[in-house]
CSV table of C-alpha atoms in Angstrom, one decimal:
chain,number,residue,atom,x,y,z
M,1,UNK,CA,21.8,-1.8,-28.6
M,2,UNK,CA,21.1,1.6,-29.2
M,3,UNK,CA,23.5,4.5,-27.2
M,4,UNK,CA,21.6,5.5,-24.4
M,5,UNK,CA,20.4,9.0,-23.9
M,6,UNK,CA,21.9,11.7,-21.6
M,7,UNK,CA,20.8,14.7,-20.1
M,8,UNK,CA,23.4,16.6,-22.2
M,9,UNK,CA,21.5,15.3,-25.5
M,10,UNK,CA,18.6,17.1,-24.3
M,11,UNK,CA,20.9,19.9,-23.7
M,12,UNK,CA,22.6,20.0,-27.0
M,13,UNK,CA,19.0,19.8,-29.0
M,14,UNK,CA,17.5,22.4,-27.2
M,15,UNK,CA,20.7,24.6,-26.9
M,16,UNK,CA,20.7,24.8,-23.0
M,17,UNK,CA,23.1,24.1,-20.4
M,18,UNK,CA,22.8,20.3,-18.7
M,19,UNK,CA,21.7,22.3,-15.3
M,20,UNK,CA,19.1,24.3,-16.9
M,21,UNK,CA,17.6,20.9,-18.6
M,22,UNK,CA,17.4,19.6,-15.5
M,23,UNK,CA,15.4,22.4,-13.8
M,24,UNK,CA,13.6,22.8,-16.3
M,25,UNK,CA,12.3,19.1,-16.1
M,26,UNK,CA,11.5,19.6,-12.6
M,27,UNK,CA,9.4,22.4,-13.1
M,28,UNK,CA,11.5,24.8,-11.3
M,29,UNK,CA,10.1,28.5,-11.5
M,30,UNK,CA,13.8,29.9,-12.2
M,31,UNK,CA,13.3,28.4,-15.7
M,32,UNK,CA,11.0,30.5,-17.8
M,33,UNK,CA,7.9,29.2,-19.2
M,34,UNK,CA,9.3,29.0,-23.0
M,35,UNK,CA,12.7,27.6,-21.8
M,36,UNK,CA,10.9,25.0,-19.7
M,37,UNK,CA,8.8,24.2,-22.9
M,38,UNK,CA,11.4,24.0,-25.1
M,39,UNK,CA,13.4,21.5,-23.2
M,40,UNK,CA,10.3,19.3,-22.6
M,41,UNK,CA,10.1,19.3,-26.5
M,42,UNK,CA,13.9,18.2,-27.0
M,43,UNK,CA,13.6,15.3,-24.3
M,44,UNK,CA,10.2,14.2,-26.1
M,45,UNK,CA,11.8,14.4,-29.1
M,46,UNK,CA,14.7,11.9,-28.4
M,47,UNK,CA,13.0,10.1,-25.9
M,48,UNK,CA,14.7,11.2,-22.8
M,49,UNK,CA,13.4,10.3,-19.3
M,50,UNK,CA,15.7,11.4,-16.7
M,51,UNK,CA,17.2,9.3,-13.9
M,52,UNK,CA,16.2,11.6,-11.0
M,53,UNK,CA,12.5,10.6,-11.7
M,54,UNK,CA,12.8,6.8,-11.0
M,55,UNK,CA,14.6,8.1,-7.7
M,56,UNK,CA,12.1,10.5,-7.2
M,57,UNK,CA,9.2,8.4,-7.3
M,58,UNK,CA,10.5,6.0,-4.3
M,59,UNK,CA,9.6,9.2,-2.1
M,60,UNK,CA,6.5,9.6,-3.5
M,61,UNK,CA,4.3,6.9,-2.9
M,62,UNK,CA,0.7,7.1,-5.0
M,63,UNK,CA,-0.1,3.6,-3.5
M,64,UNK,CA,-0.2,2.0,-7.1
M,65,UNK,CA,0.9,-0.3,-9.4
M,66,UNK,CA,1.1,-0.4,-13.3
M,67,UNK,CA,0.2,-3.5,-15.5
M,68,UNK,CA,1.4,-2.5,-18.9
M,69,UNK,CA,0.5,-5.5,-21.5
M,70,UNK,CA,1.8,-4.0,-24.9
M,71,UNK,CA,1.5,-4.8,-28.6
M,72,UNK,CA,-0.3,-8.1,-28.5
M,73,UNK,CA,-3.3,-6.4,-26.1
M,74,UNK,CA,-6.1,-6.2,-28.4
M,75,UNK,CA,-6.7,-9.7,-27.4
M,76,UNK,CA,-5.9,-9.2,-23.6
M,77,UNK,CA,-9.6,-9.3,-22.7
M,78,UNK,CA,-10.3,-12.4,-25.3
M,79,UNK,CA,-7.4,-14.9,-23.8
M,80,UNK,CA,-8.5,-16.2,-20.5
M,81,UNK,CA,-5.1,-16.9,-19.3
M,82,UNK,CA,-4.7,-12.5,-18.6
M,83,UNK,CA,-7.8,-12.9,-16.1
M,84,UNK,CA,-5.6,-15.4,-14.0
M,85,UNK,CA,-2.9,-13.7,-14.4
M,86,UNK,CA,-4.8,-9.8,-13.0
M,87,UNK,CA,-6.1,-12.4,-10.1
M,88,UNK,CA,-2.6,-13.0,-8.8
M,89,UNK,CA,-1.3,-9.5,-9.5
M,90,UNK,CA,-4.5,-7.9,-7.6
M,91,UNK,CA,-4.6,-10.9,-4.7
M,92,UNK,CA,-0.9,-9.3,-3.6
M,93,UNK,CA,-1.6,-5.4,-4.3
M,94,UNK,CA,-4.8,-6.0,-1.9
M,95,UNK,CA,-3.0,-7.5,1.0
M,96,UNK,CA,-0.9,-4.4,1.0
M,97,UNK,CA,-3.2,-1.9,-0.3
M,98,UNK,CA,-2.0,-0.9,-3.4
M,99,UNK,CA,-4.3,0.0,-6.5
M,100,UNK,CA,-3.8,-1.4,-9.8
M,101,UNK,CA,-3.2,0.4,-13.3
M,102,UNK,CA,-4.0,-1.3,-16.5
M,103,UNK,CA,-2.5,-0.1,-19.1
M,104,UNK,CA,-3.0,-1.4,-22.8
M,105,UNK,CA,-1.8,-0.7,-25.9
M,106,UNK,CA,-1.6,-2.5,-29.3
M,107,UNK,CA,1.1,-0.6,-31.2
M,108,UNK,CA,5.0,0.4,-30.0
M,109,UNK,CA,3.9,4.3,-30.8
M,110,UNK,CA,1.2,4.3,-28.4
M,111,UNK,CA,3.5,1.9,-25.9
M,112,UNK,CA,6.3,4.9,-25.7
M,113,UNK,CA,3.2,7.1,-24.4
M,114,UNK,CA,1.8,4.9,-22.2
M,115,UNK,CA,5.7,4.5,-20.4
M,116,UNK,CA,5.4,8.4,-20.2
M,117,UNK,CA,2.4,8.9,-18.6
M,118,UNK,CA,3.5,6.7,-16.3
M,119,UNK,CA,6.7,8.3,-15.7
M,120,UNK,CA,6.7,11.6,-16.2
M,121,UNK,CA,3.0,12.1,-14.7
M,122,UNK,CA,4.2,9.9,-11.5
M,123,UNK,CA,0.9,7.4,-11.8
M,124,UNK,CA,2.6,4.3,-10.6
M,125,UNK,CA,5.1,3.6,-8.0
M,126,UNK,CA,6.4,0.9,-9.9
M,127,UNK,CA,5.3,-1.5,-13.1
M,128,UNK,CA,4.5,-4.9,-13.9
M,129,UNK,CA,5.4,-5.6,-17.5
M,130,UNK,CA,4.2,-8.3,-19.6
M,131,UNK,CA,6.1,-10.1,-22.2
M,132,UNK,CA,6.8,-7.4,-24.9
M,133,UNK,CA,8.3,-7.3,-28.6
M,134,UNK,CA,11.8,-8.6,-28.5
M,135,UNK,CA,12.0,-5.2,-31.2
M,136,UNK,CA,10.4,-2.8,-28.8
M,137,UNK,CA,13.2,-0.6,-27.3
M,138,UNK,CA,10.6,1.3,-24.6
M,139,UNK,CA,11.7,-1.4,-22.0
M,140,UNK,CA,14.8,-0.3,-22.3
M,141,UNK,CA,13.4,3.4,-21.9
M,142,UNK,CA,12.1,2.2,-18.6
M,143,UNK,CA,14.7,0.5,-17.2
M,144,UNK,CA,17.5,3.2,-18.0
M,145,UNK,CA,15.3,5.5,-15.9
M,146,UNK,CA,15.6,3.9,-12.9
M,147,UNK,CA,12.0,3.3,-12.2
M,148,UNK,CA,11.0,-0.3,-10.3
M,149,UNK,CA,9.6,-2.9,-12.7
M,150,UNK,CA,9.5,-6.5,-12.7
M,151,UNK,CA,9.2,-8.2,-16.4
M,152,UNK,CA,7.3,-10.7,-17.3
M,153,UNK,CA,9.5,-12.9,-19.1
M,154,UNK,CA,12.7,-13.5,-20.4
M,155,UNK,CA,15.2,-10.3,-20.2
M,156,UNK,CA,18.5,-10.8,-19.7
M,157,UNK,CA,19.7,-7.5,-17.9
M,158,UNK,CA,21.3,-7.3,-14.7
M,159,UNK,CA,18.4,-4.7,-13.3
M,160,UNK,CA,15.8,-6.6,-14.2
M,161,UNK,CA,13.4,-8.6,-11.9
M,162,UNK,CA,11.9,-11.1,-13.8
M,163,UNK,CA,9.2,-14.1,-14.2
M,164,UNK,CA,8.8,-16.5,-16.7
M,165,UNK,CA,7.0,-19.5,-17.5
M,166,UNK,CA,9.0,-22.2,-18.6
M,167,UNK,CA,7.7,-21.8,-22.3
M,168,UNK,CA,10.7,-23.8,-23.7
M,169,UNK,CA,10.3,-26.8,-21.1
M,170,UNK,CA,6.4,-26.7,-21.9
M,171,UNK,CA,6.8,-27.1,-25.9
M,172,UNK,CA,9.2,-29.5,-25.5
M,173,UNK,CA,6.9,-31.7,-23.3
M,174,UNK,CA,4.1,-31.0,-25.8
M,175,UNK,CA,6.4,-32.1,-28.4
M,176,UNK,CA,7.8,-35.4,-26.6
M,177,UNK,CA,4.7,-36.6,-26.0
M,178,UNK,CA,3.3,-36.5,-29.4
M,179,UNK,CA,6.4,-38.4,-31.0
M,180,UNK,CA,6.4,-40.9,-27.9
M,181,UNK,CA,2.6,-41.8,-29.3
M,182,UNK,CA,4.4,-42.2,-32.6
M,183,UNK,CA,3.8,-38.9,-34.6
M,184,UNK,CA,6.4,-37.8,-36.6
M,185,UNK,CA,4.9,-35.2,-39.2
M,186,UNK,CA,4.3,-32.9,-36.2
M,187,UNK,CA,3.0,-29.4,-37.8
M,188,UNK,CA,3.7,-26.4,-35.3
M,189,UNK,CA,1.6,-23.3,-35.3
M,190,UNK,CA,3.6,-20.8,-33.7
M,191,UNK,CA,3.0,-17.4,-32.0
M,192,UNK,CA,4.6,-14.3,-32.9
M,193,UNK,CA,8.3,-14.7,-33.4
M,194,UNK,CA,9.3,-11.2,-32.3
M,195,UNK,CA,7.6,-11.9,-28.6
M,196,UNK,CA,9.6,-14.2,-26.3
M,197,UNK,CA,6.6,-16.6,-26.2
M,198,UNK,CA,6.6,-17.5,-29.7
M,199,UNK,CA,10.5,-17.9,-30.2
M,200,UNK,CA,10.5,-20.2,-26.8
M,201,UNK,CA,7.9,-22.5,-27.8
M,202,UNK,CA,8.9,-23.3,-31.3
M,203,UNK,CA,12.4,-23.9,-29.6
M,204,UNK,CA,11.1,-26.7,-27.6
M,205,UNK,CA,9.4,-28.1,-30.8
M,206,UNK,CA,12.8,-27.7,-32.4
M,207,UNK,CA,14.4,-29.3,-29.3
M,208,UNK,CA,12.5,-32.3,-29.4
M,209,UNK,CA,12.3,-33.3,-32.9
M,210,UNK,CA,16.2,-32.8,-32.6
M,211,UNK,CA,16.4,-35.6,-29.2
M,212,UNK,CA,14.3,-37.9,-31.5
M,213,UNK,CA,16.5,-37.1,-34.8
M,214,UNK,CA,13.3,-36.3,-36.7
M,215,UNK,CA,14.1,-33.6,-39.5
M,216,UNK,CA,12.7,-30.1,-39.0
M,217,UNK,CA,10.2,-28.8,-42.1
M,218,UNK,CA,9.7,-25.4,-42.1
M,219,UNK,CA,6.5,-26.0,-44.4
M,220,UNK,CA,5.2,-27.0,-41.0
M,221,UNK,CA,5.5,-24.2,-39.1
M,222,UNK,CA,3.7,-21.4,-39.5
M,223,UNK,CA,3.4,-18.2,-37.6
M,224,UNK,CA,0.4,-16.7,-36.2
M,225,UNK,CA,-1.3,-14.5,-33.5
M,226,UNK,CA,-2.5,-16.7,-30.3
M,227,UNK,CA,-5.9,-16.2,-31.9
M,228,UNK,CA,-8.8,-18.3,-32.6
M,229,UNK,CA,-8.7,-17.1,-35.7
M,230,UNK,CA,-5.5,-17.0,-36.6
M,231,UNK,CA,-5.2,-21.2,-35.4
M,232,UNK,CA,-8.5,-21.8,-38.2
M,233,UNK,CA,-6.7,-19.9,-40.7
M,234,UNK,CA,-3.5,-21.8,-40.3
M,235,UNK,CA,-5.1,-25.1,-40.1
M,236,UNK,CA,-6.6,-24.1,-43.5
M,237,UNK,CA,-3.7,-22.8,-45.2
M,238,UNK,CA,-1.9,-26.3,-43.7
M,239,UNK,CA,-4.4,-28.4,-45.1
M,240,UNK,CA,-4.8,-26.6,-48.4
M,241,UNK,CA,-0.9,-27.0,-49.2
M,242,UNK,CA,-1.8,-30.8,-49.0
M,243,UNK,CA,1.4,-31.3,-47.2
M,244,UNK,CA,1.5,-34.2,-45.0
M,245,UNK,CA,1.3,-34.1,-41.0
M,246,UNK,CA,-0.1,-36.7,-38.5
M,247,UNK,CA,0.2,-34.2,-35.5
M,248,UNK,CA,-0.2,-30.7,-34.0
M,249,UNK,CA,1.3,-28.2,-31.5
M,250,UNK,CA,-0.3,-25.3,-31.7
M,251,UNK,CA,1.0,-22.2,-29.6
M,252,UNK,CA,-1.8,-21.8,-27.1
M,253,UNK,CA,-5.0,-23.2,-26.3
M,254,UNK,CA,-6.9,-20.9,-28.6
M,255,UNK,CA,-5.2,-21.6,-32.0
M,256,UNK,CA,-6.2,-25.5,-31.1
M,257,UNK,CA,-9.8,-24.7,-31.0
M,258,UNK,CA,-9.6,-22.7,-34.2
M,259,UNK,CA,-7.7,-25.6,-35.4
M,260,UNK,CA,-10.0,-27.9,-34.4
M,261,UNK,CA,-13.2,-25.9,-35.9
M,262,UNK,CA,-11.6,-26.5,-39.4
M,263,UNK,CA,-10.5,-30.0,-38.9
M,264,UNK,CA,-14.3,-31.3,-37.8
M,265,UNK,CA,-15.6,-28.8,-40.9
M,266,UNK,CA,-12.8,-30.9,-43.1
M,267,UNK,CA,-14.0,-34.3,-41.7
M,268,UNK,CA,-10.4,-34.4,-40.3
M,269,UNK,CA,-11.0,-36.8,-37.4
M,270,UNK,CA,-9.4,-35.9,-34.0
M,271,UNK,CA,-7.2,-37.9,-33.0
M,272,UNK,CA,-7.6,-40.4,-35.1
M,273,UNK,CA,-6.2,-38.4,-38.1
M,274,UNK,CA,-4.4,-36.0,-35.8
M,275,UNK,CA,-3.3,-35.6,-32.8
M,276,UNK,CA,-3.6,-32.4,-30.5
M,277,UNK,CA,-2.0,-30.6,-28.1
M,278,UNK,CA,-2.7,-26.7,-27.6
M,279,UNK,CA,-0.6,-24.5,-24.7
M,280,UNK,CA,-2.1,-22.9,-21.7
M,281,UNK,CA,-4.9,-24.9,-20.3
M,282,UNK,CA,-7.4,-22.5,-20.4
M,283,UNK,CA,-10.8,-23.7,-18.9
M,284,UNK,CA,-12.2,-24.3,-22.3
M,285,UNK,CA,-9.4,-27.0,-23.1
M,286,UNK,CA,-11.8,-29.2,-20.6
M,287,UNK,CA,-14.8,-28.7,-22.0
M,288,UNK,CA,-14.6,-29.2,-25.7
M,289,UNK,CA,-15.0,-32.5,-27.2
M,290,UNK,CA,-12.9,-34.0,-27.4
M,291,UNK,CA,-11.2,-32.6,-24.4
M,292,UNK,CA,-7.9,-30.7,-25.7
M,293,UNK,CA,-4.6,-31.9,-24.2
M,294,UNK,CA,-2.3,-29.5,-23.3
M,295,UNK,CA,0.7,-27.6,-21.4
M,296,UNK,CA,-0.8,-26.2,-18.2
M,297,UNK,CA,1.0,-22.5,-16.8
M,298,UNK,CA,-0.2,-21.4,-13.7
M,299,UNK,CA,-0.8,-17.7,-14.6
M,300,UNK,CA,-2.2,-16.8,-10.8
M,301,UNK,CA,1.4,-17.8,-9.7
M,302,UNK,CA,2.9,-15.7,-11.9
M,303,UNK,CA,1.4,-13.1,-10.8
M,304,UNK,CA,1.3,-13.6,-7.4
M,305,UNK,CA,4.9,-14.0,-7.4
M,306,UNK,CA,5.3,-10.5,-10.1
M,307,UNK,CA,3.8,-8.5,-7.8
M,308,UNK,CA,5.5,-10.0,-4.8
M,309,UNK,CA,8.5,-9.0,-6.1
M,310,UNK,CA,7.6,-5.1,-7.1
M,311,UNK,CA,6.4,-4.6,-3.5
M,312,UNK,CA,9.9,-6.3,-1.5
M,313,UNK,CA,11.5,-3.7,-4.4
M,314,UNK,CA,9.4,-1.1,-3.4
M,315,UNK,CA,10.4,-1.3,0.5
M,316,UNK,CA,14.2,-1.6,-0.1
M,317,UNK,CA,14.1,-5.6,0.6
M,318,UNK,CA,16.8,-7.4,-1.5
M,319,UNK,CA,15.4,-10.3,-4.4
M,320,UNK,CA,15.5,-13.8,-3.5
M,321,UNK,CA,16.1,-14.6,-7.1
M,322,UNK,CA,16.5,-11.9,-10.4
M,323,UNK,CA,14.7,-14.1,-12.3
M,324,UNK,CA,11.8,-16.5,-11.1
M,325,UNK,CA,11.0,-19.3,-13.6
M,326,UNK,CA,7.6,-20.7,-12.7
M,327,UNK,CA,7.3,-24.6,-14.1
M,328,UNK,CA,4.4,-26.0,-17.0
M,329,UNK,CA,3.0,-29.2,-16.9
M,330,UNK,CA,1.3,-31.6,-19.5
M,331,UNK,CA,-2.4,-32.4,-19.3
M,332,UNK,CA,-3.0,-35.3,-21.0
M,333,UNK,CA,-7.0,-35.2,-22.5
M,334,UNK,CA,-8.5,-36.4,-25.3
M,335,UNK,CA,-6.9,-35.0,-28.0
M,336,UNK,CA,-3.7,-36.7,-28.5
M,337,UNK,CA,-5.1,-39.8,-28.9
M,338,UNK,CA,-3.1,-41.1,-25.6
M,339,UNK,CA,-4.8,-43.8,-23.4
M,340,UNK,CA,-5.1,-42.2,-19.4
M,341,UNK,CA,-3.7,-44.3,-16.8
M,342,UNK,CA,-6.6,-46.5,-15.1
């Protein structure tokens, strides 16, 4: 873990006394206009957001709340599981009449800016973020500066408020269930590996097929995007290997549809041939034939219980629980080839 950033680093760089960076970030008019610059530049430079601003900010209510969903967002407004989760969020913030911020952005450069603005600019009075990069150090940023956040996800820091699905739980169930109907060359199509989501899901698939002492075969696996596209491309590059496999977890719903357009074009018969299950339960799951089994996470709660959270932070009231871990669920369709009770 990186050494985190003082005031006297800012300071040093910009060749300044500790007090004068201070004022100087304050806007004080006893600083002159170059000095004031010239310190700004240092603290941008290393990446310096000072602790009095996170204090500050409790004083200085803008009535508003920050949804920042990083890296992964360009397909925020393509995967229907975000809307339910922006229902919860914005169901809360109503009740209490706070405004919500959405803040996107697809790459860790434009990420660090988008924690700045929010910061330095006073936009928020706290932030809801979603699962980021297990590489991306800006959280970090964030929650060194004292500012109120709540994470959604797994991050194991003592000033963190957090929710998480149980993404680990869900996979396994996924998993379980497809060697229980007597699968065993269960191909996994995992999400990215450096975001929480990915790496907890293909644990639960690793989990199972350990409880059931079936090998792993990393020519299964392979890692993808949560896309449509990305689950038709895999399911082509799987089937093009020629590699054996009677099953499929996919990391999310979508994947399984793309999936499950190359199968039907390969005259790969579902589930006859292969048995299905995708991750999320999105409304489509129900409506494709045939119907997609799946792991159901109730994004609405999630967010409900997020921006719950923020707000008790927000008025001083002490957390319940750090870290909330809201339970998945199998939905048992079509798919998977598994007859329904009665």
């Amino acid at each position: 873990m990186p050494r985190h950033i003082t005031i006297k680093d800012v300071a040093r760089l910009a060749g300044v006394s500790p007090a004068t960076v201070s004022l100087a970030l304050s806007g004080d008019n006893r600083v002159s206009i170059k000095t004031r610059q010239l310190v700004k530049e240092a603290a941008d430079k290393i990446n310096y957001i000072p602790n009095e601003i996170g204090r500050s900010l409790r004083l200085q209510r803008t009535e508003t709340i920050a949804l920042i969903i990083p890296n992964t967002s360009q397909h925020v407004f393509s995967h229907p599981y975000y809307s339910q989760l922006l229902e919860g969020i914005t169901e809360v913030l109503n009740g209490y009449g706070y405004n919500l911020l959405l803040s996107l952005n697809p790459s860790e450069q434009e990420l660090s800016a988008a924690y700045d603005k929010v910061l330095r600019n006073r936009r928020a009075d706290g932030v809801i973020v979603s699962s980021a990069s297990t590489k991306d150090r800006n959280l970090l940023r964030l929650i060194e500066s004292g500012f109120p956040l709540v994470y959604l996800g797994k991050w194991l820091h003592d000033d963190v408020l957090g929710v998480e699905r149980d993404d680990i739980g869900g996979a396994y169930a996924a998993t379980d269930h497809l060697i229980r109907l007597g699968r065993r060359r269960i191909a996994h199509f995992s999400g990215p590996l450096d975001h929480q989501a990915g790496n907890d899901r293909l644990e639960g698939y690793r989990k199972a097929l350990r409880d059931h002492n079936i090998p792993f075969d990393p020519l299964l696996v392979l890692e993808k995007d949560f896309s449509q596209e990305a689950g038709y491309e895999a399911a082509a590059e799987l089937v093009g290997r020629e590699i054996p496999f009677d099953a499929l977890f996919a990391g999310n719903d979508l994947m399984a549809v793309g999936a499950m357009k190359l199968f039907r074009e390969k005259r790969i018969n579902i589930p006859e041939d292969i048995s299905l299950v995708g991750f999320d339960d999105i409304e489509l799951a129900s409506l494709i034939q045939p119907a997609l089994t799946t792991i159901h996470q109730p994004m609405k709660e999630v967010g409900i219980i997020a921006a719950q959270k923020l707000i008790a932070l927000l008025n001083g009231q002490p957390a319940e629980e750090k870290q909330s871990v809201v339970a998945t669920n199998l939905i048992v369709r079509e798919s998977c080839g598994a007859k329904k009770d009665g």
